[in-house]
Amino acid sequence: MVKLNIGDQAPDFSCPDKDGNIISLNDLVKNRPIVLYFYGKDGTPVCTKEACEFRDRYEKFVDAGVDVIGISSDDSESHSNFSTKYKLPFTLLSDKGGKIAKLYGVKGVLLPGRKTFIIDKGGKILMTYSALLSATSHIEESLKVIEILKSQQS
């Protein structure tokens, strides 16, 4: 199993978004840093809570110049329904077969993995955070790192 660390180059990938458009990591990071969060399944209680927390705090990420990207093994149709139902303002990507999760070392025990990365415009990993059963801690930890980065750029 791959273990990515802070400072490592994030593995590039291409996969469909909720509308079926093929998106690559290079496309995502060419203009701004991203929060890339891996989650288990659309519509499950903890994953829905996590997505809605990202939604509710989305403006904080945007204000800091960072985009939020969710990724799971659900297909584009499932992502489209999930995004519409919960009014998610960010991109959801489909990792059918879990190949991207493997590239990023995301693995769960009994449940799919839940892991968050912050990746800068150069594709370097600035943060990794893993907490399988905690929906909101991923958002809190991401915002802490983003605030530190924002203050260093000022």
Coordinates of N, CA and C in Angstrom, one line a residue:
M1 N 0.8 -1.2 0.0 CA 0.0 0.0 0.0 C 0.9 1.2 0.0
V2 N 0.6 2.2 -0.9 CA 1.3 3.4 -1.0 C 1.0 4.3 0.2
K3 N 2.0 5.0 0.7 CA 1.8 6.0 1.8 C 2.4 7.3 1.3
L4 N 1.5 8.3 1.0 CA 1.9 9.6 0.6 C 2.1 10.5 1.8
N5 N 3.2 11.3 1.7 CA 3.5 12.2 2.8 C 3.5 13.6 2.4
I6 N 3.5 14.5 3.3 CA 3.6 15.9 3.1 C 4.9 16.2 2.3
G7 N 4.7 17.0 1.2 CA 5.9 17.3 0.3 C 6.0 16.3 -0.9
D8 N 5.3 15.2 -0.9 CA 5.3 14.3 -2.0 C 4.5 14.9 -3.1
Q9 N 4.8 14.5 -4.4 CA 4.1 14.9 -5.5 C 2.8 14.0 -5.5
A10 N 1.6 14.6 -5.6 CA 0.4 13.9 -5.7 C 0.3 13.2 -7.0
P11 N -0.1 11.9 -7.0 CA -0.2 11.1 -8.2 C -1.3 11.7 -9.1
D12 N -1.0 11.9 -10.4 CA -2.0 12.4 -11.3 C -3.0 11.3 -11.6
F13 N -4.2 11.7 -12.0 CA -5.3 10.8 -12.3 C -6.2 11.5 -13.3
S14 N -7.0 10.7 -13.9 CA -8.2 11.2 -14.7 C -9.4 10.3 -14.4
C15 N -10.5 10.9 -14.3 CA -11.7 10.2 -14.0 C -13.0 11.1 -14.3
P16 N -14.1 10.5 -14.4 CA -15.3 11.3 -14.7 C -15.8 12.0 -13.4
D17 N -16.4 13.2 -13.7 CA -17.1 13.9 -12.6 C -18.6 13.5 -12.6
K18 N -19.4 14.3 -11.9 CA -20.8 13.9 -11.8 C -21.6 14.1 -13.1
D19 N -21.0 14.8 -14.0 CA -21.7 15.0 -15.3 C -21.0 14.2 -16.4
G20 N -20.1 13.3 -16.0 CA -19.4 12.4 -17.0 C -18.2 13.0 -17.7
N21 N -17.9 14.3 -17.4 CA -16.7 14.9 -18.0 C -15.4 14.3 -17.3
I22 N -14.4 14.1 -18.2 CA -13.2 13.5 -17.6 C -12.3 14.7 -17.1
I23 N -11.9 14.5 -15.8 CA -11.2 15.5 -15.1 C -9.9 14.9 -14.7
S24 N -8.8 15.7 -14.8 CA -7.5 15.2 -14.2 C -7.1 16.0 -13.1
L25 N -6.2 15.5 -12.3 CA -5.6 16.3 -11.2 C -4.9 17.5 -11.7
N26 N -4.2 17.4 -12.8 CA -3.6 18.6 -13.4 C -4.6 19.7 -13.7
D27 N -5.7 19.3 -14.2 CA -6.8 20.3 -14.5 C -7.2 21.0 -13.2
L28 N -7.3 20.2 -12.2 CA -7.9 20.7 -10.9 C -6.9 21.7 -10.2
V29 N -5.6 21.4 -10.3 CA -4.7 22.2 -9.5 C -4.0 23.3 -10.3
K30 N -4.3 23.4 -11.6 CA -3.6 24.4 -12.4 C -3.8 25.8 -12.0
N31 N -5.0 26.1 -11.4 CA -5.3 27.5 -11.0 C -5.3 27.8 -9.5
R32 N -5.5 26.7 -8.7 CA -5.6 26.9 -7.3 C -5.4 25.6 -6.5
P33 N -5.0 25.7 -5.3 CA -4.9 24.5 -4.5 C -6.2 23.8 -4.3
I34 N -6.2 22.6 -4.0 CA -7.5 21.8 -3.7 C -7.4 21.1 -2.4
V35 N -8.6 20.8 -1.9 CA -8.8 19.9 -0.8 C -9.5 18.7 -1.6
L36 N -8.8 17.5 -1.6 CA -9.3 16.3 -2.2 C -9.6 15.4 -1.1
Y37 N -11.0 15.1 -1.0 CA -11.4 14.2 0.1 C -12.0 12.9 -0.5
F38 N -11.5 11.8 0.0 CA -12.0 10.5 -0.3 C -13.0 10.1 0.7
Y39 N -14.2 9.6 0.2 CA -15.2 9.2 1.1 C -15.8 7.9 0.6
G40 N -16.6 7.2 1.5 CA -17.1 5.9 1.2 C -18.2 5.8 0.2
K41 N -19.3 6.4 0.4 CA -20.4 6.2 -0.5 C -21.5 7.3 -0.4
D42 N -22.0 7.7 -1.5 CA -23.0 8.7 -1.6 C -24.2 8.3 -0.7
G43 N -24.8 9.2 0.0 CA -26.0 8.9 0.7 C -25.9 8.2 2.1
T44 N -24.7 7.7 2.4 CA -24.6 7.0 3.7 C -24.5 8.1 4.8
P45 N -24.9 7.8 6.0 CA -25.0 8.9 7.1 C -23.7 9.7 7.3
V46 N -22.6 9.0 7.5 CA -21.4 9.8 7.8 C -20.9 10.5 6.6
C47 N -21.0 9.9 5.4 CA -20.5 10.6 4.2 C -21.4 11.8 3.8
T48 N -22.7 11.6 4.1 CA -23.6 12.8 3.8 C -23.3 13.9 4.8
K49 N -23.0 13.6 6.0 CA -22.7 14.6 7.0 C -21.4 15.3 6.6
E50 N -20.4 14.5 6.2 CA -19.2 15.1 5.7 C -19.4 16.1 4.5
A51 N -20.1 15.6 3.5 CA -20.4 16.4 2.3 C -21.1 17.7 2.7
C52 N -22.1 17.6 3.5 CA -22.9 18.7 3.9 C -22.1 19.7 4.8
E53 N -21.1 19.2 5.5 CA -20.2 20.1 6.3 C -19.3 20.8 5.3
F54 N -18.8 20.1 4.3 CA -18.0 20.8 3.3 C -18.8 21.9 2.6
R55 N -20.1 21.5 2.3 CA -21.0 22.5 1.7 C -21.2 23.7 2.5
D56 N -21.5 23.5 3.8 CA -21.8 24.6 4.7 C -20.7 25.5 4.9
R57 N -19.5 25.0 4.8 CA -18.2 25.8 5.0 C -17.5 26.1 3.7
Y58 N -18.1 25.8 2.6 CA -17.5 26.0 1.3 C -17.0 27.4 1.0
E59 N -17.7 28.4 1.4 CA -17.3 29.8 1.2 C -16.0 30.1 1.9
K60 N -15.7 29.4 3.0 CA -14.4 29.6 3.7 C -13.3 29.1 2.8
F61 N -13.5 28.0 2.2 CA -12.5 27.4 1.3 C -12.3 28.4 0.1
V62 N -13.4 28.8 -0.5 CA -13.4 29.6 -1.7 C -12.7 31.0 -1.4
D63 N -13.0 31.5 -0.2 CA -12.4 32.8 0.2 C -10.9 32.7 0.4
A64 N -10.4 31.4 0.7 CA -9.0 31.2 0.9 C -8.3 30.8 -0.4
G65 N -9.1 30.8 -1.5 CA -8.6 30.4 -2.8 C -8.3 29.0 -3.0
V66 N -9.1 28.1 -2.4 CA -9.0 26.7 -2.4 C -10.3 26.1 -2.9
D67 N -10.2 25.1 -3.8 CA -11.4 24.4 -4.2 C -11.5 23.0 -3.5
V68 N -12.7 22.5 -3.4 CA -13.0 21.3 -2.7 C -13.5 20.3 -3.7
I69 N -12.9 19.1 -3.7 CA -13.2 18.0 -4.6 C -13.4 16.7 -3.8
G70 N -14.6 16.1 -3.9 CA -14.9 14.8 -3.3 C -14.7 13.7 -4.3
I71 N -14.3 12.5 -3.8 CA -14.1 11.4 -4.7 C -14.5 10.1 -3.9
S72 N -15.2 9.3 -4.6 CA -15.6 7.9 -4.1 C -15.8 7.0 -5.3
S73 N -16.1 5.8 -5.0 CA -16.3 4.8 -6.1 C -17.6 4.8 -6.7
D74 N -18.5 5.6 -6.2 CA -19.9 5.8 -6.8 C -19.7 6.3 -8.3
D75 N -20.7 5.9 -9.1 CA -20.7 6.3 -10.5 C -21.2 7.8 -10.6
S76 N -21.1 8.3 -11.8 CA -21.4 9.7 -12.1 C -22.9 10.0 -11.8
E77 N -23.7 9.1 -12.2 CA -25.2 9.2 -11.9 C -25.5 9.4 -10.4
S78 N -24.9 8.5 -9.6 CA -25.0 8.6 -8.2 C -24.6 9.9 -7.6
H79 N -23.4 10.3 -8.1 CA -22.8 11.6 -7.7 C -23.8 12.8 -8.1
S80 N -24.3 12.7 -9.3 CA -25.2 13.8 -9.7 C -26.4 13.9 -8.8
N81 N -27.0 12.7 -8.5 CA -28.2 12.7 -7.6 C -27.9 13.2 -6.2
F82 N -26.7 12.7 -5.7 CA -26.3 13.1 -4.4 C -26.0 14.6 -4.3
S83 N -25.3 15.1 -5.3 CA -25.0 16.5 -5.4 C -26.3 17.4 -5.5
T84 N -27.2 17.0 -6.3 CA -28.5 17.7 -6.4 C -29.3 17.7 -5.2
K85 N -29.4 16.5 -4.6 CA -30.2 16.3 -3.4 C -29.7 17.2 -2.2
Y86 N -28.4 17.3 -2.1 CA -27.8 18.0 -0.9 C -27.3 19.4 -1.3
K87 N -27.5 19.8 -2.6 CA -27.1 21.1 -3.1 C -25.6 21.3 -2.8
L88 N -24.8 20.4 -3.3 CA -23.3 20.4 -3.1 C -22.7 21.3 -4.2
P89 N -22.0 22.4 -3.8 CA -21.4 23.3 -4.7 C -20.1 22.9 -5.3
F90 N -19.6 21.8 -4.9 CA -18.2 21.4 -5.4 C -18.3 20.1 -6.2
T91 N -17.2 19.8 -6.9 CA -17.0 18.7 -7.8 C -17.0 17.4 -7.1
L92 N -17.7 16.4 -7.6 CA -17.6 15.0 -7.1 C -17.0 14.2 -8.3
L93 N -16.0 13.4 -8.0 CA -15.4 12.5 -9.0 C -15.7 11.0 -8.7
S94 N -15.7 10.3 -9.8 CA -16.0 8.8 -9.7 C -14.8 8.0 -9.9
D95 N -14.4 7.2 -8.9 CA -13.3 6.4 -8.9 C -13.8 4.9 -8.9
K96 N -14.4 4.5 -10.0 CA -14.9 3.2 -10.1 C -13.8 2.2 -10.0
G97 N -13.9 1.2 -9.2 CA -12.8 0.2 -9.0 C -11.8 0.6 -8.0
G98 N -11.8 1.9 -7.5 CA -10.9 2.3 -6.5 C -9.4 2.5 -6.9
K99 N -9.2 2.6 -8.2 CA -7.8 2.7 -8.6 C -7.1 4.0 -8.0
I100 N -7.8 5.1 -8.0 CA -7.3 6.4 -7.5 C -7.1 6.3 -6.0
A101 N -8.0 5.7 -5.3 CA -7.8 5.5 -3.9 C -6.6 4.7 -3.6
K102 N -6.3 3.7 -4.4 CA -5.1 2.9 -4.2 C -3.8 3.8 -4.4
L103 N -3.9 4.6 -5.5 CA -2.7 5.5 -5.8 C -2.4 6.4 -4.6
Y104 N -3.5 6.8 -3.9 CA -3.3 7.7 -2.8 C -3.2 7.0 -1.4
G105 N -3.2 5.7 -1.4 CA -3.0 4.9 -0.2 C -4.2 5.0 0.7
V106 N -5.4 5.2 0.1 CA -6.6 5.3 0.9 C -7.2 3.9 1.0
K107 N -7.3 3.4 2.3 CA -7.8 2.1 2.5 C -8.6 2.1 3.8
G108 N -9.7 1.4 3.8 CA -10.5 1.3 5.0 C -10.4 -0.1 5.6
V109 N -11.0 -0.3 6.7 CA -11.1 -1.6 7.3 C -12.6 -1.9 7.4
L110 N -13.1 -2.8 6.7 CA -14.5 -3.1 6.6 C -15.3 -2.1 5.8
L111 N -15.0 -0.8 5.9 CA -15.6 0.3 5.2 C -14.6 0.9 4.3
P112 N -15.0 1.6 3.2 CA -14.1 2.3 2.3 C -13.4 3.4 3.1
G113 N -12.2 3.7 2.7 CA -11.4 4.7 3.4 C -11.9 6.1 3.4
R114 N -11.6 6.9 4.4 CA -12.0 8.3 4.4 C -10.6 9.1 4.7
K115 N -10.2 9.8 3.7 CA -8.9 10.5 3.9 C -9.0 11.8 3.1
T116 N -8.3 12.8 3.6 CA -8.3 14.1 3.0 C -6.9 14.6 2.7
F117 N -6.7 15.2 1.5 CA -5.4 15.7 1.1 C -5.6 17.2 0.8
I118 N -4.6 18.0 1.1 CA -4.6 19.4 0.5 C -3.4 19.3 -0.5
I119 N -3.7 19.7 -1.7 CA -2.7 19.7 -2.8 C -2.5 21.1 -3.3
D120 N -1.3 21.6 -3.4 CA -1.0 22.9 -3.9 C -1.0 23.0 -5.4
K121 N -0.9 24.2 -6.0 CA -1.0 24.4 -7.4 C 0.1 23.6 -8.2
G122 N 1.2 23.3 -7.5 CA 2.3 22.5 -8.2 C 2.1 21.0 -8.1
G123 N 1.0 20.6 -7.4 CA 0.7 19.2 -7.3 C 1.4 18.6 -6.1
K124 N 1.9 19.4 -5.2 CA 2.5 18.8 -4.0 C 1.5 18.7 -2.8
I125 N 1.7 17.6 -2.1 CA 0.8 17.4 -0.9 C 1.2 18.3 0.3
L126 N 0.3 19.1 0.7 CA 0.5 20.0 1.9 C 0.0 19.4 3.2
M127 N -1.0 18.5 3.1 CA -1.6 17.9 4.3 C -2.2 16.6 3.9
T128 N -2.2 15.7 4.9 CA -3.0 14.4 4.8 C -3.7 14.3 6.1
Y129 N -4.9 13.8 6.1 CA -5.7 13.6 7.3 C -6.6 12.4 7.1
S130 N -6.6 11.5 8.1 CA -7.4 10.3 8.0 C -8.2 10.1 9.4
A131 N -9.5 10.0 9.2 CA -10.3 9.7 10.4 C -11.6 9.0 9.8
L132 N -11.6 7.7 9.9 CA -12.7 7.0 9.2 C -14.1 7.3 9.6
L133 N -14.3 7.4 10.9 CA -15.7 7.6 11.4 C -16.0 9.1 11.8
S134 N -15.1 10.0 11.6 CA -15.3 11.4 11.9 C -15.6 12.2 10.7
A135 N -16.8 12.6 10.5 CA -17.2 13.4 9.3 C -16.7 14.8 9.3
T136 N -16.8 15.5 10.5 CA -16.5 16.9 10.5 C -15.0 17.2 10.7
S137 N -14.2 16.3 11.3 CA -12.8 16.6 11.6 C -12.0 16.9 10.4
H138 N -12.4 16.3 9.2 CA -11.7 16.5 8.0 C -11.8 18.0 7.6
I139 N -12.9 18.5 7.8 CA -13.2 19.9 7.4 C -12.4 20.8 8.3
E140 N -12.5 20.6 9.6 CA -11.8 21.4 10.6 C -10.3 21.4 10.4
E141 N -9.7 20.2 10.2 CA -8.3 20.1 10.0 C -7.8 20.8 8.7
S142 N -8.6 20.7 7.6 CA -8.3 21.3 6.4 C -8.4 22.8 6.5
L143 N -9.4 23.3 7.2 CA -9.5 24.8 7.4 C -8.3 25.3 8.2
K144 N -7.8 24.6 9.2 CA -6.7 25.0 10.0 C -5.5 25.2 9.2
V145 N -5.2 24.2 8.3 CA -4.0 24.2 7.4 C -4.2 25.4 6.4
I146 N -5.3 25.5 5.9 CA -5.6 26.6 4.9 C -5.4 28.0 5.5
E147 N -5.8 28.2 6.7 CA -5.6 29.5 7.4 C -4.1 29.7 7.6
I148 N -3.4 28.7 8.0 CA -1.9 28.9 8.2 C -1.3 29.3 6.9
L149 N -1.6 28.5 5.8 CA -1.1 28.8 4.5 C -1.4 30.2 4.0
K150 N -2.7 30.6 4.3 CA -3.1 31.9 3.9 C -2.3 33.0 4.6
S151 N -2.1 32.8 5.9 CA -1.3 33.8 6.7 C 0.1 33.9 6.2
Q152 N 0.7 32.8 5.7 CA 2.1 32.8 5.2 C 2.2 33.5 3.9
Q153 N 1.1 33.6 3.1 CA 1.1 34.3 1.8 C 0.9 35.7 2.0
S154 N 0.4 36.2 3.1 CA 0.1 37.6 3.3 C 1.3 38.4 3.6

